[in-house]
Amino acid sequence: MLLLGYVFISASQNDGLGPRAQTPMPLQIPEGWPLPDGDIFAENPPTKEMFLLGKKLFYDPRLSSDDATSCGSCHQSFAAFSTYDHDLSHGVTNTLTTRNAPALQNLAWMTKFHWDGGVANLEMQPINPITAPNEMGETLGNVIAKIKADDSYQRYFKQAYGETNVTSSRVLKALAQFVGQLTSSNSRYDKWKAGTDSLTAFELSGYQVFKQTCNTCHAEPLFTDNTFRNNGITLNRFADAGRLDITGDAADSLKFKVPSLRNVQRTFPYMHDGRFYGLSEAIDHYLKLDTSLPNLDPLLRKKMSMSPLQKNQLIYFLYTLTDTSFTNNKLFTADAPQQYKH
């Protein structure tokens, strides 16, 4: 598959945090994909050394208050960096999160993060889970102290920054470099589009169903339009109003980000609170949707119809979006087994 370079910034650039590493690792744009709307690495030129530091931090459970919960505990690589088979994730001290952990893939094409779009800077995003009492429950100050006390980090910081000084800014930049490079673009669907693989007649029929019913919001090739929409999901036990809590605009009530359908076979349960455990159940939500609900997205005002055969065809097509070269990529997976709490 042809990949095109996107960010080519001198790795020796000085950003005020010390000299940068010397191995550029530019973000790769899959052939036929649009350029990202923004540049998540504009102030953080990507290098291999920064990426490896970010990876070490991502899988380090000491970023949490119980020293047992890492970023990778909830964002598991084999599940496209979502939480496999759990509606909510387990945080420190046996707490539960209030939302389903979204997949971390193709973040470079996003300009807002979280289900409600409450964070607009990838470097700032880790602060939320690290400090949330029901997630990692730690302070940045304690995180920095733990990292400084670990001699193994000195080599990583020296290679990434040219010096061993540990700061919160450097930690956040490194984490952003790791997750920002998590690109998934090599599924059977992608190979079919590139002419190097084929889909079955059943899957091709499902693709036609997809284009007729799903493609407006879950637009190719990202399989999301990165908008926030009210899709008829009712208020849950956490009274989660979605984007309304960010903007204060009543028109944003129960609006949540349209998730990508890439790797959807691995990212169940579905919706912001993981209320649907299967694709069939999630599709049924739209087929049975009350189109008179207030604030429902205009695109859903027209009743959706689909035969049982068409639903199965659609599901089989969605399975073709599974990218095992991404979920099994040793560049992204943990270097050592992790003790997950799930």
Coordinates of N, CA and C in Angstrom, one line a residue, residues 24-170:
P24 N 13.8 11.4 12.1 CA 12.4 11.8 11.8 C 11.5 10.6 11.6
M25 N 10.2 10.8 12.1 CA 9.2 9.7 11.9 C 7.9 10.4 11.4
P26 N 7.9 10.9 10.2 CA 6.8 11.7 9.7 C 5.5 10.9 9.7
L27 N 4.4 11.5 10.0 CA 3.1 10.9 9.9 C 2.9 10.5 8.4
Q28 N 2.4 9.3 8.2 CA 2.2 8.8 6.9 C 0.7 8.9 6.5
I29 N 0.4 9.4 5.3 CA -0.9 9.5 4.8 C -1.2 8.4 3.8
P30 N -2.2 7.5 4.1 CA -2.5 6.4 3.2 C -3.0 7.0 1.9
E31 N -2.6 6.3 0.8 CA -3.0 6.7 -0.5 C -4.5 6.8 -0.7
G32 N -4.9 7.9 -1.2 CA -6.4 8.2 -1.4 C -7.1 8.8 -0.2
W33 N -6.3 9.0 0.9 CA -7.0 9.6 2.1 C -6.8 11.1 2.0
P34 N -7.7 11.8 2.6 CA -7.6 13.3 2.7 C -6.5 13.7 3.6
L35 N -5.9 14.9 3.4 CA -5.0 15.4 4.4 C -5.8 15.8 5.7
P36 N -5.2 15.6 6.8 CA -5.9 16.0 8.1 C -6.3 17.5 8.0
D37 N -7.4 17.8 8.7 CA -7.8 19.2 8.8 C -6.8 20.1 9.5
G38 N -6.1 19.5 10.5 CA -5.1 20.3 11.2 C -3.8 19.5 11.2
D39 N -2.9 19.9 12.0 CA -1.6 19.3 12.1 C -1.3 19.1 13.6
I40 N -1.5 17.8 14.1 CA -1.4 17.6 15.5 C 0.1 17.6 15.9
F41 N 1.0 17.6 14.9 CA 2.4 17.6 15.2 C 3.1 19.0 14.9
A42 N 2.3 20.0 14.7 CA 2.8 21.3 14.2 C 3.8 21.8 15.2
E43 N 3.6 21.7 16.5 CA 4.6 22.2 17.5 C 5.3 21.1 18.2
N44 N 5.2 19.9 17.5 CA 5.8 18.7 18.2 C 6.3 17.8 17.1
P45 N 7.4 18.1 16.4 CA 7.9 17.4 15.2 C 8.1 15.9 15.6
P46 N 7.5 15.0 14.9 CA 7.6 13.6 15.2 C 8.9 12.9 14.9
T47 N 9.4 12.2 15.9 CA 10.7 11.4 15.8 C 10.5 10.0 16.4
K48 N 11.3 9.1 15.9 CA 11.3 7.8 16.4 C 11.6 7.7 17.9
E49 N 12.5 8.5 18.4 CA 12.9 8.5 19.8 C 11.8 9.0 20.7
M50 N 11.1 10.1 20.2 CA 9.9 10.6 21.0 C 8.8 9.6 21.0
F51 N 8.6 8.9 19.9 CA 7.5 7.9 19.7 C 7.8 6.7 20.7
L52 N 9.1 6.3 20.8 CA 9.4 5.2 21.7 C 9.2 5.6 23.2
L53 N 9.6 6.8 23.5 CA 9.3 7.3 24.9 C 7.8 7.4 25.2
G54 N 7.1 7.9 24.2 CA 5.6 7.9 24.4 C 5.0 6.5 24.6
K55 N 5.6 5.5 23.8 CA 5.1 4.2 24.0 C 5.4 3.6 25.4
K56 N 6.6 3.9 25.9 CA 6.9 3.4 27.2 C 6.0 4.0 28.3
L57 N 5.7 5.3 28.1 CA 4.8 6.0 29.0 C 3.4 5.4 28.9
F58 N 2.9 5.2 27.7 CA 1.6 4.7 27.5 C 1.3 3.4 28.2
Y59 N 2.3 2.5 28.3 CA 2.1 1.2 28.9 C 2.7 1.2 30.3
D60 N 3.0 2.3 30.9 CA 3.6 2.3 32.2 C 2.5 2.5 33.3
P61 N 2.2 1.5 34.1 CA 1.1 1.6 35.1 C 1.4 2.6 36.2
R62 N 2.6 3.1 36.3 CA 3.0 4.0 37.4 C 2.5 5.4 37.1
L63 N 1.8 5.6 35.9 CA 1.2 6.9 35.7 C -0.1 7.0 36.4
S64 N -0.5 5.9 37.1 CA -1.7 5.9 38.0 C -1.4 5.9 39.4
S65 N -2.3 6.2 40.3 CA -2.1 6.3 41.7 C -1.9 4.9 42.3
D66 N -2.4 3.9 41.7 CA -2.3 2.5 42.3 C -1.1 1.8 41.6
D67 N -0.4 2.4 40.7 CA 0.7 1.8 40.0 C 0.4 0.5 39.3
A68 N -0.9 0.4 38.9 CA -1.4 -0.8 38.3 C -2.2 -0.5 37.0
T69 N -2.5 0.7 36.8 CA -3.4 1.1 35.7 C -2.7 2.0 34.7
S70 N -2.4 1.5 33.5 CA -1.8 2.3 32.5 C -2.8 2.8 31.5
C71 N -2.3 3.6 30.6 CA -3.2 4.0 29.5 C -3.6 2.8 28.7
G72 N -2.7 1.9 28.5 CA -3.0 0.6 27.8 C -3.9 -0.3 28.5
S73 N -4.2 -0.1 29.7 CA -5.2 -0.9 30.5 C -6.6 -0.8 29.9
C74 N -6.9 0.5 29.5 CA -8.2 0.7 29.0 C -8.2 0.8 27.4
H75 N -7.1 1.1 26.9 CA -6.9 1.2 25.4 C -6.0 0.1 25.0
Q76 N -6.6 -1.1 24.7 CA -5.9 -2.3 24.5 C -5.7 -2.5 23.0
S77 N -4.4 -2.8 22.6 CA -4.0 -2.8 21.2 C -4.8 -3.7 20.4
F78 N -5.1 -4.9 20.9 CA -5.8 -5.9 20.1 C -7.3 -5.5 19.9
A79 N -7.8 -4.5 20.6 CA -9.1 -4.0 20.4 C -9.1 -2.7 19.7
A80 N -8.1 -2.4 18.9 CA -7.9 -1.1 18.2 C -7.8 0.0 19.3
F81 N -7.2 -0.4 20.4 CA -6.9 0.6 21.5 C -8.3 1.1 22.1
S82 N -9.2 0.2 22.2 CA -10.4 0.5 23.0 C -10.4 -0.6 24.1
T83 N -11.5 -0.6 24.9 CA -11.6 -1.6 26.0 C -12.4 -2.8 25.5
Y84 N -11.8 -3.9 25.4 CA -12.4 -5.1 24.8 C -13.5 -5.6 25.7
D85 N -14.7 -5.8 25.2 CA -15.8 -6.6 25.8 C -16.3 -5.9 27.1
H86 N -16.0 -4.7 27.4 CA -16.5 -4.0 28.6 C -17.2 -2.7 28.2
D87 N -18.4 -2.5 28.8 CA -19.1 -1.3 28.5 C -18.4 -0.1 29.1
L88 N -17.9 -0.3 30.3 CA -17.1 0.8 31.0 C -15.8 0.2 31.4
S89 N -14.8 1.0 31.6 CA -13.5 0.6 32.0 C -13.3 0.6 33.5
H90 N -12.4 -0.2 34.0 CA -12.0 -0.2 35.4 C -10.9 0.8 35.7
G91 N -11.1 1.7 36.6 CA -10.1 2.6 37.0 C -9.4 2.2 38.3
V92 N -8.7 3.1 38.9 CA -8.0 2.7 40.2 C -9.0 2.5 41.3
T93 N -8.6 1.8 42.3 CA -9.4 1.5 43.5 C -10.8 0.9 43.2
N94 N -10.8 0.1 42.2 CA -12.1 -0.6 41.8 C -13.2 0.3 41.3
T95 N -12.8 1.5 40.8 CA -13.8 2.4 40.3 C -14.1 2.1 38.9
L96 N -15.2 2.7 38.4 CA -15.6 2.5 37.0 C -15.7 3.8 36.3
T97 N -15.3 3.9 35.0 CA -15.4 5.1 34.3 C -16.9 5.3 33.9
T98 N -17.3 6.4 33.4 CA -18.7 6.7 33.1 C -18.9 6.6 31.6
R99 N -17.9 6.3 30.8 CA -18.1 6.2 29.3 C -17.2 5.0 28.8
N100 N -17.6 4.5 27.7 CA -16.9 3.5 27.0 C -15.6 4.1 26.4
A101 N -14.5 3.4 26.6 CA -13.2 3.9 26.1 C -13.2 3.8 24.6
P102 N -13.1 5.0 23.9 CA -13.1 5.0 22.4 C -11.8 4.4 21.9
A103 N -11.9 3.9 20.7 CA -10.7 3.4 20.0 C -9.7 4.6 19.7
L104 N -8.5 4.3 19.9 CA -7.4 5.3 19.5 C -6.8 4.9 18.2
Q105 N -7.4 5.5 17.1 CA -6.9 5.2 15.8 C -7.2 6.4 14.9
N106 N -6.3 6.7 14.0 CA -6.4 7.8 13.1 C -6.7 9.1 13.8
L107 N -6.1 9.4 14.9 CA -6.3 10.6 15.7 C -5.8 11.8 14.9
A108 N -4.9 11.6 14.0 CA -4.4 12.8 13.3 C -5.4 13.5 12.4
W109 N -6.5 12.7 12.2 CA -7.6 13.3 11.3 C -8.7 13.9 12.2
M110 N -8.5 14.0 13.5 CA -9.4 14.6 14.4 C -8.9 15.9 14.9
T111 N -9.8 16.8 15.2 CA -9.5 18.1 15.8 C -10.1 18.3 17.2
K112 N -11.0 17.4 17.5 CA -11.6 17.3 18.9 C -11.6 15.9 19.4
F113 N -11.4 15.8 20.7 CA -11.2 14.4 21.3 C -12.2 14.2 22.4
H114 N -12.4 13.0 22.7 CA -13.4 12.5 23.7 C -14.8 12.4 23.0
W115 N -15.7 11.7 23.6 CA -17.0 11.6 23.1 C -17.8 12.9 22.9
D116 N -17.4 13.9 23.8 CA -18.1 15.1 23.7 C -17.2 16.2 23.1
G117 N -16.1 15.9 22.6 CA -15.2 16.9 22.0 C -14.7 17.9 22.9
G118 N -14.6 17.6 24.2 CA -14.2 18.5 25.2 C -12.7 18.9 25.2
V119 N -11.9 18.2 24.5 CA -10.5 18.5 24.4 C -10.1 18.7 22.9
A120 N -9.4 19.8 22.6 CA -9.1 20.1 21.3 C -7.6 20.1 21.0
N121 N -6.8 19.6 21.9 CA -5.4 19.5 21.7 C -4.9 18.1 22.2
L122 N -4.3 17.3 21.3 CA -3.9 16.0 21.6 C -2.9 15.9 22.8
E123 N -2.1 16.9 22.9 CA -1.1 16.9 23.9 C -1.7 17.1 25.3
M124 N -2.8 17.8 25.3 CA -3.5 18.0 26.6 C -4.4 16.9 27.0
Q125 N -4.8 16.0 26.0 CA -5.8 15.0 26.3 C -5.4 14.1 27.5
P126 N -4.2 13.6 27.6 CA -3.9 12.7 28.7 C -4.1 13.2 30.1
I127 N -4.1 14.5 30.2 CA -4.3 15.1 31.6 C -5.6 14.6 32.2
N128 N -6.7 14.5 31.3 CA -8.0 14.1 31.8 C -8.0 12.7 32.4
P129 N -7.6 11.6 31.7 CA -7.6 10.3 32.3 C -6.5 10.2 33.4
I130 N -5.4 10.8 33.3 CA -4.4 10.7 34.4 C -4.9 11.2 35.7
T131 N -5.6 12.3 35.7 CA -6.0 13.0 36.9 C -7.4 12.6 37.4
A132 N -8.2 12.0 36.5 CA -9.6 11.7 36.9 C -9.6 10.6 38.0
P133 N -10.3 10.9 39.1 CA -10.3 9.9 40.2 C -10.8 8.5 39.9
N134 N -11.7 8.4 38.9 CA -12.2 7.1 38.5 C -11.5 6.5 37.3
E135 N -10.4 7.1 37.0 CA -9.6 6.5 35.9 C -8.2 6.2 36.4
M136 N -7.2 7.1 36.3 CA -5.9 6.8 36.8 C -5.6 7.5 38.1
G137 N -6.4 8.5 38.5 CA -6.4 9.1 39.8 C -5.0 9.6 40.3
E138 N -4.2 10.1 39.4 CA -2.9 10.6 39.8 C -2.7 12.1 39.5
T139 N -1.7 12.7 40.1 CA -1.4 14.0 39.8 C -0.2 14.0 38.8
L140 N -0.1 15.1 38.0 CA 1.1 15.2 37.1 C 2.4 15.3 37.9
G141 N 2.3 15.9 39.1 CA 3.5 16.1 39.9 C 4.0 14.7 40.4
N142 N 3.1 13.8 40.8 CA 3.5 12.5 41.2 C 4.0 11.7 40.1
V143 N 3.4 11.8 38.9 CA 3.9 11.1 37.7 C 5.3 11.5 37.4
I144 N 5.6 12.8 37.4 CA 6.9 13.2 37.1 C 7.9 12.7 38.2
A145 N 7.5 12.7 39.4 CA 8.4 12.2 40.5 C 8.7 10.7 40.3
K146 N 7.7 9.9 39.9 CA 8.0 8.5 39.7 C 8.9 8.3 38.5
I147 N 8.7 9.0 37.4 CA 9.5 8.9 36.2 C 11.0 9.3 36.5
K148 N 11.2 10.3 37.3 CA 12.5 10.8 37.6 C 13.2 9.7 38.5
A149 N 12.5 9.0 39.3 CA 13.1 8.0 40.2 C 13.5 6.7 39.4
D150 N 13.1 6.6 38.2 CA 13.3 5.4 37.4 C 14.5 5.7 36.5
D151 N 15.6 5.1 36.7 CA 16.8 5.3 35.9 C 16.6 4.9 34.5
S152 N 15.8 3.9 34.2 CA 15.6 3.5 32.8 C 15.1 4.6 31.9
Y153 N 14.4 5.6 32.5 CA 13.8 6.7 31.7 C 14.9 7.6 31.2
Q154 N 16.0 7.7 31.9 CA 17.1 8.7 31.6 C 17.5 8.5 30.1
R155 N 17.7 7.2 29.7 CA 18.1 7.0 28.3 C 17.1 7.4 27.3
Y156 N 15.8 7.2 27.6 CA 14.7 7.5 26.7 C 14.6 9.1 26.6
F157 N 14.7 9.8 27.7 CA 14.6 11.2 27.6 C 15.9 11.8 27.0
K158 N 17.0 11.2 27.2 CA 18.3 11.7 26.6 C 18.2 11.5 25.1
Q159 N 17.7 10.4 24.6 CA 17.5 10.2 23.2 C 16.5 11.1 22.5
A160 N 15.4 11.3 23.3 CA 14.3 12.1 22.7 C 14.6 13.6 22.7
Y161 N 15.2 14.1 23.8 CA 15.3 15.5 24.1 C 16.8 16.0 24.1
G162 N 17.7 15.1 24.1 CA 19.1 15.5 24.2 C 19.6 15.7 25.6
E163 N 18.6 15.6 26.6 CA 19.0 15.7 28.0 C 18.0 14.9 28.8
T164 N 18.3 14.7 30.1 CA 17.4 13.8 30.9 C 16.4 14.5 31.7
N165 N 16.3 15.8 31.6 CA 15.3 16.5 32.5 C 13.9 16.1 32.1
V166 N 13.1 15.7 33.2 CA 11.7 15.2 33.0 C 10.8 16.4 33.4
T167 N 9.9 16.7 32.4 CA 8.9 17.7 32.7 C 7.5 17.2 32.2
S168 N 6.5 17.8 32.8 CA 5.1 17.4 32.3 C 4.9 17.7 30.9
S169 N 5.5 18.8 30.3 CA 5.3 19.1 28.9 C 5.9 18.0 28.1
R170 N 7.1 17.6 28.5 CA 7.8 16.5 27.7 C 7.1 15.2 27.7

